[in-house]
Amino acid sequence: MTVLKKIFSIFRLSPDYQGRVFGLDLMRALAIIFVVMSHGSMLEKANTDFPWIRLVNGVELFFVLSGFLIGGILIKNFQKTNSFGIKEIYNFWIRRWFRTLPNYYLVLILNIIVVYFGLINEDLSQFSWKFFLFLQNFSQPLVGFFWESWSLSVEEWFYILFPVILASFYFLFRRFKVSKKYIFLYSIILFLILSFLLRAFYASKFEVDDFWLDVRVFKVVIYRLDGIALGLLAAFIKYWYPSFWHKSRNVSFVLGIIICYVVLYTVWAPNEFITKVFKISFQSIGCFLLLPKFDSMKTAPPLVTKVVTHISLISYSMYLLNLALVAEVIQTNFPPKDKFGAWVLYVVYWIAVIVFSTLLYKYYERPIMNLRDKLKR
């Protein structure tokens, strides 16, 4: 028992449960579970037919939830200061980058190594300096090497641009005595409109099939900023209209589930204007409508809370590790010969993702995050 306790202690995270909202942890946990299940389906290439469940789009959940959580932080910081400029933007970026960049760059280097040594079947010529600046899919599609990084570029560029726009609007509108509430709202609306207009422009110029619609539109930064903006809109509603936020949670949740299912299981013609422009918006709106209900779930049974919180905490590491460094390594080097072997490898895949992600979070990601307050101005 002593040996087992020592082994388990290596993976124990011991978070502060009192300072967390169970429903939001559950939302993040579900998002990463759907993503990992989806990526694990690549093992179907080994003549098996693993079923994997799609309830909602996992990445879309991440976008909207990220916008909601960080939007809440931005609103509070924006409200409590008499100015919003370089100092506030710097502090926001430092906190953000200490959370995201160390893991990203470490896993990027690991991807280069495994491709260089032939552990996965990717082409290293697809790697460029753009990966270091999150420009790999800024306006052009990303295919192949470290493909899953597309969503990280979307998030990083949104959180680079939004505070700058917010500060600019604050500087422009405060002389007209526009309240901070509406300055924040106008900043959100700008990103929603911009994404819509850019997708509409693309839809009027290019024809694509299902694959290239996903790659050229749905996974390119300039077309995808509205998902996170909707999360910020949710934070806006909760902060300034808390009564409506609370009362609407059940109806909103049902509508959100319906929209998510309809979007996922409708057959969309890739070259239709509505598909190119609105399909991804419908997904984001569905996830947006789920937020009030999840935000109202404050507690759960202890065991459920522990499991959900653990997965939530390691979700970023899971996202970075699961595809190239686990699923593709398994598929390339240990291709199963039958269905049973494929099922065994699928279980190994999940165990490896959770184990490696826990270690990465506990011994690398979290210690670095703890340093970020030292660099605040």
PDB file of C-alpha atoms in Angstrom, residues 22 38 55 84 139 266 299-300:
ATOM      1  CA  PHE A  22     -17.806  22.471 -10.917  1.00  0.00           C
ATOM      2  CA  SER A  38     -12.223  12.260 -31.984  1.00  0.00           C
ATOM      3  CA  LEU A  55     -22.412  15.429 -28.536  1.00  0.00           C
ATOM      4  CA  PHE A  84      -6.902  50.780 -19.565  1.00  0.00           C
ATOM      5  CA  SER A 139      -4.728  33.648 -43.075  1.00  0.00           C
ATOM      6  CA  THR A 266     -27.168  18.045 -40.509  1.00  0.00           C
ATOM      7  CA  THR A 299     -20.927  21.351  -6.637  1.00  0.00           C
ATOM      8  CA  ALA A 300     -21.125  17.599  -7.256  1.00  0.00           C
TER       9      ALA A 300
END
